Rosetta silent file (secondary structure, phi, psi, omega in degrees, C-alpha in Angstrom):
SEQUENCE: MVTTEIEPDVSDVGVDSANFLMSTKPQALALLAFGILSFFSLRAAHAAELLPTFISTYIEDDALGILLMQGAGFIAFLILCFAQYVLSLGEEASLRAERAAMPLLFRAAGHSDGWIAALDGRVVAPPGEALETVLGQHEDARLALLRILLAAFPTAGFIGTVLGIMQAIAPLGVLAGEGVSQAEMSAGMSEVIDGLELAFSTTLVGLVLLLAGSFILGLVALAMRASHTRTSLKWRG
SCORE:     score description
SCORE:     0.000 S_00000001
   1 L     0.000  127.520 -176.196  -56.396  -20.298   53.394 S_00000001
   2 L   -97.743  126.849  178.059  -53.776  -17.640   54.152 S_00000001
   3 L  -103.567  141.585 -179.466  -51.116  -16.950   51.535 S_00000001
   4 L  -109.621  124.081  179.740  -47.824  -15.400   52.439 S_00000001
   5 L   -77.415  129.230 -179.057  -46.160  -13.080   49.960 S_00000001
   6 L   -85.358  118.167  179.626  -42.503  -13.873   49.514 S_00000001
   7 L   -80.467  149.231  176.221  -40.394  -10.736   49.762 S_00000001
   8 L   -63.270  148.001 -179.276  -37.266  -10.413   47.621 S_00000001
   9 L   -77.105  101.397  178.617  -34.038  -11.305   49.362 S_00000001
  10 L  -113.004   37.949  177.438  -32.468   -7.929   50.104 S_00000001
  11 L   -76.102 -167.743 -176.764  -30.099   -9.177   52.762 S_00000001
  12 H   -85.721   21.030 -179.778  -26.405   -8.487   52.844 S_00000001
  13 H   -60.163  -36.474 -175.594  -25.671  -11.166   50.263 S_00000001
  14 H   -92.856    1.545 -175.738  -24.676   -8.544   47.733 S_00000001
  15 L   -66.383  -34.185  178.932  -22.698   -6.258   50.054 S_00000001
  16 L   -63.703  116.152 -175.209  -19.402   -8.020   49.288 S_00000001
  17 H   -63.707  -21.830  178.904  -18.046   -6.018   46.364 S_00000001
  18 H   -63.530  -24.278  179.762  -16.332   -9.130   44.966 S_00000001
  19 H   -73.935   -7.366 -174.100  -19.786  -10.414   44.009 S_00000001
  20 H  -114.284   -1.903 -176.870  -20.188   -7.474   41.602 S_00000001
  21 L   -70.417  152.948 -173.890  -16.899   -7.497   39.703 S_00000001
  22 L  -104.741  144.189  178.890  -16.979   -7.982   35.955 S_00000001
  23 L   -95.398  141.275  178.220  -15.079  -10.575   33.923 S_00000001
  24 L   -95.111   -5.786 -176.596  -13.174   -9.607   30.776 S_00000001
  25 H   -60.910  -45.968  179.419  -13.027  -13.146   29.348 S_00000001
  26 H   -59.341  -38.377 -179.947  -16.296  -12.957   27.334 S_00000001
  27 H   -69.051  -38.580  178.319  -15.185   -9.701   25.711 S_00000001
  28 H   -63.183  -42.805  178.558  -11.735  -11.098   24.886 S_00000001
  29 H   -65.748  -40.411  178.883  -13.305  -14.146   23.251 S_00000001
  30 H   -65.243  -40.888  178.726  -15.781  -11.966   21.349 S_00000001
  31 H   -61.746  -44.126  179.157  -12.975   -9.691   20.163 S_00000001
  32 H   -63.894  -45.279 -178.088  -10.971  -12.666   18.909 S_00000001
  33 H   -64.693  -47.722 -179.864  -13.981  -14.254   17.201 S_00000001
  34 H   -65.469  -36.404  179.094  -15.157  -11.046   15.511 S_00000001
  35 H   -64.508  -46.810  179.300  -11.594  -10.194   14.470 S_00000001
  36 H   -63.903  -44.756  179.459  -10.987  -13.554   12.802 S_00000001
  37 H   -61.394  -42.862 -179.119  -14.409  -13.515   11.127 S_00000001
  38 H   -67.021  -37.812 -179.597  -13.904   -9.967    9.864 S_00000001
  39 H   -60.678  -50.777 -177.797  -10.410  -10.770    8.549 S_00000001
  40 H   -70.786  -29.492  176.450  -11.549  -13.682    6.421 S_00000001
  41 H   -67.125  -44.415  178.478  -14.671  -11.797    5.318 S_00000001
  42 H   -65.707  -38.182  179.648  -12.589   -8.847    4.111 S_00000001
  43 H   -64.182  -42.498  178.483  -10.112  -11.192    2.443 S_00000001
  44 H   -66.488  -39.772  179.034  -12.910  -12.963    0.574 S_00000001
  45 H   -65.348  -37.154  178.240  -14.481   -9.624   -0.418 S_00000001
  46 H   -67.696  -42.268  179.435  -11.126   -8.388   -1.707 S_00000001
  47 H   -63.815  -34.600  179.966  -10.552  -11.571   -3.701 S_00000001
  48 L   -87.574    3.922  179.680  -14.036  -11.261   -5.215 S_00000001
  49 L    57.642   42.477  179.527  -13.438   -7.551   -5.969 S_00000001
  50 L   -98.944   -9.785 -179.210  -16.449   -6.562   -3.873 S_00000001
  51 L   -75.171  148.936  176.650  -14.708   -3.828   -1.890 S_00000001
  52 L   -59.622  154.323 -176.370  -15.299   -0.180   -2.874 S_00000001
  53 H   -60.963  -40.082 -176.681  -12.675    1.315   -5.149 S_00000001
  54 H   -68.099  -15.510  175.163  -11.448    3.857   -2.595 S_00000001
  55 H   -94.281  -45.644 -175.945  -10.633    0.945   -0.261 S_00000001
  56 H   -65.675  -25.302  179.579   -9.294   -1.577   -2.748 S_00000001
  57 L   -67.195  -24.579  179.259   -6.838    0.959   -4.194 S_00000001
  58 L   -85.598  -12.823 -175.297   -4.979    0.997   -0.888 S_00000001
  59 L   -98.978   99.387  174.368   -4.755   -2.780   -0.687 S_00000001
  60 L  -101.627  167.883 -176.623   -1.778   -4.007   -2.638 S_00000001
  61 L   -58.261  -40.600 -177.638   -0.347   -7.505   -2.425 S_00000001
  62 L   -69.562  -33.688 -176.874    2.530   -6.437   -0.166 S_00000001
  63 L   -96.860    1.688 -171.501    0.265   -4.528    2.249 S_00000001
  64 H   -56.923  -49.989 -175.649   -2.650   -6.949    2.069 S_00000001
  65 H   -61.136  -47.752 -177.352   -2.034   -8.751    5.359 S_00000001
  66 H   -67.293  -44.627 -179.099   -1.479   -5.647    7.490 S_00000001
  67 H   -66.176  -37.425  177.379   -4.335   -3.653    5.968 S_00000001
  68 H   -67.984  -37.584  176.423   -6.757   -6.554    6.320 S_00000001
  69 H   -65.022  -40.612  176.905   -5.744   -7.009    9.962 S_00000001
  70 H   -63.046  -44.806  179.765   -6.313   -3.303   10.582 S_00000001
  71 H   -65.318  -42.340  179.505   -9.712   -3.434    8.887 S_00000001
  72 H   -65.250  -40.965  177.970  -10.772   -6.595   10.681 S_00000001
  73 H   -62.982  -37.284 -179.314   -9.687   -5.178   14.024 S_00000001
  74 H   -70.513  -36.788  176.200  -11.667   -2.004   13.413 S_00000001
  75 H   -62.758  -45.376  177.207  -14.813   -3.953   12.538 S_00000001
  76 H   -62.193  -38.012  177.454  -14.450   -5.951   15.772 S_00000001
  77 H   -60.486  -46.041 -179.838  -13.828   -2.672   17.599 S_00000001
  78 H   -64.205  -40.330 -179.911  -17.065   -1.176   16.245 S_00000001
  79 H   -63.269  -44.205 -178.923  -19.082   -4.274   17.167 S_00000001
  80 H   -70.336  -35.219  175.471  -17.788   -4.249   20.753 S_00000001
  81 H   -62.221  -43.495  177.784  -18.345   -0.489   21.083 S_00000001
  82 H   -62.713  -39.955  178.763  -21.943   -0.967   19.974 S_00000001
  83 H   -63.611  -39.933  178.507  -22.321   -3.838   22.459 S_00000001
  84 H   -66.126  -37.121  177.560  -21.029   -1.642   25.294 S_00000001
  85 H   -65.496  -41.948  177.533  -23.485    1.092   24.338 S_00000001
  86 H   -62.641  -38.993  177.441  -26.346   -1.432   24.326 S_00000001
  87 H   -61.923  -40.497  177.972  -25.228   -2.620   27.772 S_00000001
  88 H   -63.411  -40.957  176.230  -25.395    0.964   29.044 S_00000001
  89 H   -63.718  -38.679  177.877  -28.917    1.301   27.671 S_00000001
  90 H   -64.338  -38.528  176.787  -29.809   -2.010   29.329 S_00000001
  91 H   -65.447  -40.104  176.906  -28.530   -0.768   32.674 S_00000001
  92 H   -61.563  -45.161  179.460  -30.576    2.409   32.285 S_00000001
  93 H   -64.258  -36.803  179.287  -33.704    0.385   31.494 S_00000001
  94 H   -65.758  -39.836  179.070  -33.025   -1.889   34.471 S_00000001
  95 H   -65.848  -40.035  179.933  -32.744    1.080   36.826 S_00000001
  96 H   -68.838  -40.469 -177.733  -36.015    2.552   35.589 S_00000001
  97 H   -86.221  -10.473 -177.215  -37.876   -0.761   35.773 S_00000001
  98 L    58.576   36.991  172.967  -36.095   -1.838   38.985 S_00000001
  99 L  -159.648  152.370 -178.713  -35.332   -5.212   37.447 S_00000001
 100 L   -64.721  115.533 -174.507  -32.625   -6.604   35.171 S_00000001
 101 L   -76.428  -33.450 -176.081  -33.885   -5.844   31.658 S_00000001
 102 L  -136.537   67.010 -175.439  -31.453   -8.088   29.755 S_00000001
 103 H   -60.131  -37.892 -179.755  -29.996  -10.691   32.147 S_00000001
 104 H   -65.511  -41.936  177.916  -28.812  -13.030   29.376 S_00000001
 105 H   -66.007  -39.566  178.014  -26.986  -10.201   27.602 S_00000001
 106 H   -60.325  -46.339 -179.938  -25.492   -9.043   30.896 S_00000001
 107 H   -64.883  -40.458  179.837  -24.152  -12.535   31.641 S_00000001
 108 H   -64.202  -28.458 -179.816  -22.816  -12.913   28.094 S_00000001
 109 H   -84.339   -8.393  178.224  -20.933   -9.625   28.500 S_00000001
 110 L   107.302    3.987  176.900  -19.295  -10.769   31.743 S_00000001
 111 L   -66.443  141.872 -179.801  -21.560   -9.207   34.372 S_00000001
 112 L   -79.234  162.478  177.931  -21.602  -11.138   37.634 S_00000001
 113 H   -65.154  -31.645  178.050  -24.705  -12.676   39.160 S_00000001
 114 H   -64.392  -41.419  178.630  -24.389  -10.245   42.068 S_00000001
 115 H   -65.158  -43.973  179.519  -24.577   -7.248   39.750 S_00000001
 116 H   -64.247  -39.918  178.831  -27.583   -8.675   37.925 S_00000001
 117 H   -64.752  -35.446  178.033  -29.265   -9.481   41.233 S_00000001
 118 H   -68.832  -41.229  175.331  -28.731   -5.890   42.409 S_00000001
 119 H   -61.787  -32.131 -179.034  -30.263   -4.532   39.200 S_00000001
 120 L   -82.850   -5.562  179.385  -33.141   -6.928   39.820 S_00000001
 121 L    76.906   18.127 -177.610  -33.583   -5.655   43.383 S_00000001
 122 L   -94.024  -18.877  176.893  -32.886   -9.064   44.945 S_00000001
 123 L  -136.172  165.396  179.857  -29.714   -8.117   46.834 S_00000001
 124 L   -87.523  134.916  178.242  -28.243   -4.984   48.344 S_00000001
 125 L   -73.828  157.128  176.988  -25.594   -3.158   46.327 S_00000001
 126 L   -59.993  142.255 -178.747  -22.219   -2.349   47.922 S_00000001
 127 L   -88.102  159.364  167.580  -22.363    0.898   49.895 S_00000001
 128 H    51.522 -129.356 -175.804  -20.272    4.028   49.598 S_00000001
 129 H   -64.815  -27.953  178.473  -16.716    3.737   48.336 S_00000001
 130 H   -62.633  -38.637  178.063  -17.139    0.018   47.637 S_00000001
 131 H   -66.443  -41.309  178.225  -19.763    0.843   45.013 S_00000001
 132 H   -63.144  -37.132  177.346  -17.473    3.416   43.398 S_00000001
 133 H   -64.055  -42.358  179.556  -14.714    0.796   43.288 S_00000001
 134 H   -64.231  -45.007 -179.855  -17.053   -1.680   41.605 S_00000001
 135 H   -64.271  -37.607  176.630  -18.210    0.883   39.030 S_00000001
 136 H   -65.068  -39.970  177.473  -14.600    1.826   38.307 S_00000001
 137 H   -65.020  -36.399  177.919  -13.702   -1.842   37.800 S_00000001
 138 H   -63.089  -43.811  179.691  -16.658   -2.191   35.418 S_00000001
 139 H   -64.265  -43.181  179.030  -15.446    0.742   33.327 S_00000001
 140 H   -62.570  -44.130 -177.193  -11.903   -0.627   33.228 S_00000001
 141 H   -66.461  -35.426 -176.576  -13.100   -4.128   32.301 S_00000001
 142 H   -82.849  -21.207 -176.129  -15.400   -2.872   29.561 S_00000001
 143 H  -110.291  -16.512 -173.357  -12.961   -0.386   28.016 S_00000001
 144 H   -59.954  -49.344 -178.408   -9.523   -1.938   28.580 S_00000001
 145 H   -64.666  -36.659  178.908   -9.610   -4.287   25.581 S_00000001
 146 H   -66.418  -38.001  178.158  -11.011   -1.562   23.342 S_00000001
 147 H   -68.114  -39.567  177.151   -8.199    0.790   24.365 S_00000001
 148 H   -63.002  -43.987  179.521   -5.591   -1.884   23.696 S_00000001
 149 H   -64.233  -37.064  179.373   -7.115   -2.569   20.287 S_00000001
 150 H   -62.659  -40.487  178.899   -7.197    1.149   19.547 S_00000001
 151 H   -70.180  -21.478 -178.057   -3.463    1.411   20.228 S_00000001
 152 H   -74.305  -23.391 -178.257   -2.842   -1.576   17.937 S_00000001
 153 H   -62.691  -55.940  178.385   -4.054    0.259   14.815 S_00000001
 154 H   -68.394  -28.656  177.918   -1.161    2.756   14.519 S_00000001
 155 H   -62.360  -44.819  176.225    1.261    0.133   15.843 S_00000001
 156 H   -62.841  -35.545  177.129    0.383   -2.167   12.954 S_00000001
 157 H   -64.482  -40.064  178.953    0.761    0.821   10.655 S_00000001
 158 H   -68.568  -34.421  174.524    4.260    1.521   11.961 S_00000001
 159 H   -62.255  -43.134  175.667    5.190   -2.125   11.455 S_00000001
 160 H   -61.722  -35.452  177.486    4.048   -1.739    7.861 S_00000001
 161 H   -63.200  -45.752  179.566    6.166    1.409    7.615 S_00000001
 162 H   -62.698  -45.443  179.240    9.294   -0.425    8.752 S_00000001
 163 H   -62.854  -40.020  179.613    8.640   -3.313    6.383 S_00000001
 164 H   -65.768  -42.161  179.071    7.963   -0.921    3.519 S_00000001
 165 H   -66.291  -39.250  176.874   11.145    1.067    4.101 S_00000001
 166 H   -60.901  -41.157  178.430   13.159   -2.162    4.318 S_00000001
 167 H   -66.965  -36.481 -176.339   11.652   -3.214    0.998 S_00000001
 168 H   -71.035  -36.477 -176.357   12.322    0.207   -0.523 S_00000001
 169 H   -87.489  -10.549 -177.845   16.018    0.376    0.408 S_00000001
 170 L   -58.115  -43.470 -177.339   16.789   -3.243   -0.493 S_00000001
 171 L   -84.956    0.007 -175.433   17.474   -2.577   -4.213 S_00000001
 172 H   -65.594  -33.309  178.488   19.413    0.653   -3.620 S_00000001
 173 H   -62.469  -39.348  178.286   22.696   -1.211   -3.364 S_00000001
 174 H   -69.711  -41.925 -177.802   22.169   -2.695   -6.811 S_00000001
 175 H   -66.834  -28.783 -179.178   21.018    0.611   -8.304 S_00000001
 176 L   -80.256  -10.715 -178.745   24.072    2.405   -6.964 S_00000001
 177 L   -76.844  171.349 -179.744   26.442   -0.051   -8.648 S_00000001
 178 L   -89.663  154.833  176.335   28.078    0.343  -12.008 S_00000001
 179 L    71.743   28.111  179.229   26.882   -1.237  -15.222 S_00000001
 180 L   -80.025  127.555 -179.636   23.192   -1.317  -14.236 S_00000001
 181 L   -77.155  165.674  179.461   20.995   -1.912  -17.253 S_00000001
 182 H   -62.739  -38.200  179.491   17.850    0.037  -18.001 S_00000001
 183 H   -65.705  -42.396  178.374   15.692   -3.007  -17.211 S_00000001
 184 H   -66.172  -37.655  177.582   17.400   -3.495  -13.835 S_00000001
 185 H   -62.833  -44.823  179.945   17.015    0.207  -13.094 S_00000001
 186 H   -64.648  -42.327  179.487   13.302    0.097  -13.876 S_00000001
 187 H   -65.416  -40.200  179.194   12.760   -3.053  -11.781 S_00000001
 188 H   -65.958  -43.507  179.107   14.682   -1.581   -8.868 S_00000001
 189 H   -65.546  -36.444  177.158   12.794    1.713   -8.935 S_00000001
 190 H   -62.874  -38.910  178.464    9.508   -0.176   -9.121 S_00000001
 191 H   -68.638  -36.770  176.263   10.471   -2.098   -5.987 S_00000001
 192 H   -62.673  -45.823 -179.689   11.395    1.131   -4.213 S_00000001
 193 H   -63.645  -41.520  178.717    8.035    2.681   -5.090 S_00000001
 194 H   -61.719  -40.683  179.005    6.157   -0.436   -3.954 S_00000001
 195 H   -64.597  -41.038  178.348    7.983   -0.337   -0.629 S_00000001
 196 H   -67.985  -36.376  176.206    7.140    3.330   -0.080 S_00000001
 197 H   -62.004  -42.765  177.101    3.490    2.675   -0.946 S_00000001
 198 H   -61.340  -45.217 -177.895    3.412   -0.077    1.657 S_00000001
 199 H   -62.576  -46.531 -174.693    5.020    2.187    4.262 S_00000001
 200 H   -76.446  -37.682 -175.943    2.706    5.157    3.680 S_00000001
 201 H   -68.444  -44.270 -179.224   -0.581    3.286    3.164 S_00000001
 202 H   -66.609  -38.633  177.996   -0.393    1.201    6.349 S_00000001
 203 H   -66.579  -43.426  179.668    0.590    4.225    8.451 S_00000001
 204 H   -60.752  -46.986 -179.752   -2.173    6.361    6.953 S_00000001
 205 H   -63.123  -42.116  179.830   -4.833    3.709    7.575 S_00000001
 206 H   -61.412  -41.980 -179.649   -3.595    3.148   11.132 S_00000001
 207 H   -70.458  -37.990  177.676   -3.751    6.852   11.997 S_00000001
 208 H   -64.348  -43.288  178.715   -7.200    7.287   10.417 S_00000001
 209 H   -65.733  -36.681  177.228   -8.548    4.304   12.379 S_00000001
 210 H   -63.345  -43.935 -179.951   -6.988    5.663   15.570 S_00000001
 211 H   -64.057  -48.564 -179.600   -8.661    9.040   15.065 S_00000001
 212 H   -65.777  -43.181 -179.351  -12.081    7.575   14.270 S_00000001
 213 H   -64.970  -36.887  178.889  -11.834    4.949   17.013 S_00000001
 214 H   -62.712  -41.321  178.571  -10.827    7.509   19.654 S_00000001
 215 H   -64.349  -46.623 -179.530  -13.921    9.577   18.895 S_00000001
 216 H   -64.026  -45.099 -179.175  -16.229    6.537   19.009 S_00000001
 217 H   -64.609  -34.810  176.517  -14.664    5.170   22.194 S_00000001
 218 H   -62.284  -41.080  178.032  -14.998    8.587   23.823 S_00000001
 219 H   -64.552  -41.877  179.311  -18.740    8.614   23.124 S_00000001
 220 H   -64.557  -42.312 -179.937  -19.116    5.096   24.542 S_00000001
 221 H   -63.805  -38.693  177.661  -17.128    6.029   27.651 S_00000001
 222 H   -64.837  -42.784  178.306  -19.327    9.102   28.225 S_00000001
 223 H   -63.459  -40.851  179.335  -22.500    7.021   27.906 S_00000001
 224 H   -66.155  -42.580  179.468  -21.091    4.435   30.303 S_00000001
 225 H   -63.855  -40.116  177.834  -20.036    7.083   32.834 S_00000001
 226 H   -63.478  -41.830  179.003  -23.479    8.702   32.739 S_00000001
 227 H   -63.471  -43.428 -179.293  -25.134    5.320   33.292 S_00000001
 228 H   -70.335  -31.866  176.391  -22.859    4.495   36.223 S_00000001
 229 H   -64.319  -44.318  177.873  -23.376    7.938   37.772 S_00000001
 230 H   -66.979  -34.773  176.203  -27.142    7.407   37.774 S_00000001
 231 H   -62.327  -44.483  179.814  -26.609    3.890   39.139 S_00000001
 232 H   -63.103  -44.608 -179.196  -24.522    5.251   41.993 S_00000001
 233 H   -64.534  -40.015 -178.451  -27.050    7.983   42.826 S_00000001
 234 H   -69.073  -45.008 -176.855  -29.972    5.560   42.801 S_00000001
 235 H   -75.689  -19.960  174.742  -28.333    2.885   44.932 S_00000001
 236 H   -79.085  -14.223  178.164  -27.019    5.464   47.406 S_00000001
 237 L    82.814    0.000    0.000  -30.628    6.541   47.886 S_00000001
């Protein structure tokens, strides 16, 4: 009895670059889910006084919402950065083994079936400039949401600054009037100080998160670029 070995399908099925484009929907859903989960987790930890002192001292009642949103967004940012790094490692392992090392993870991250099939050696990758276009689209799709989230940290801080300044100047009209009692003066000054604390704390946290996030995102982008460069060199032959 003669057996015939079935060769992998390396026809031109994968040449169409549209078969290799990446979807951003899974990442957007993951960002939303992790952000909401992190927000309520931080809120519960703050209510239970489980947060470290150097963090809880910055969280006052007036700034609670903005600071918790910044913290939750940064946790989601870190999770997605780690996921992108793992994806880059998976692509490297797939290239070395000449098969898709983590197909389920690739699909969950938004990779197309054409891309997974090319990693698996079942279809031909797009040639030349088409491959560079696909790799560029992959980088944009994997980093775009992270860059938007990174810009949201100082933006939320500036919103807190505006709200804090509005709160701080609100009692100035009363304090500038005549016949203000000592109790009213003390209450007004306390409100001014609370407003300035809100303004400065949210801005400080936003800028610190922007600085840390920029460094982390830069490392992820470098790892991704190195992985895609090796992918391009290998598939170009």
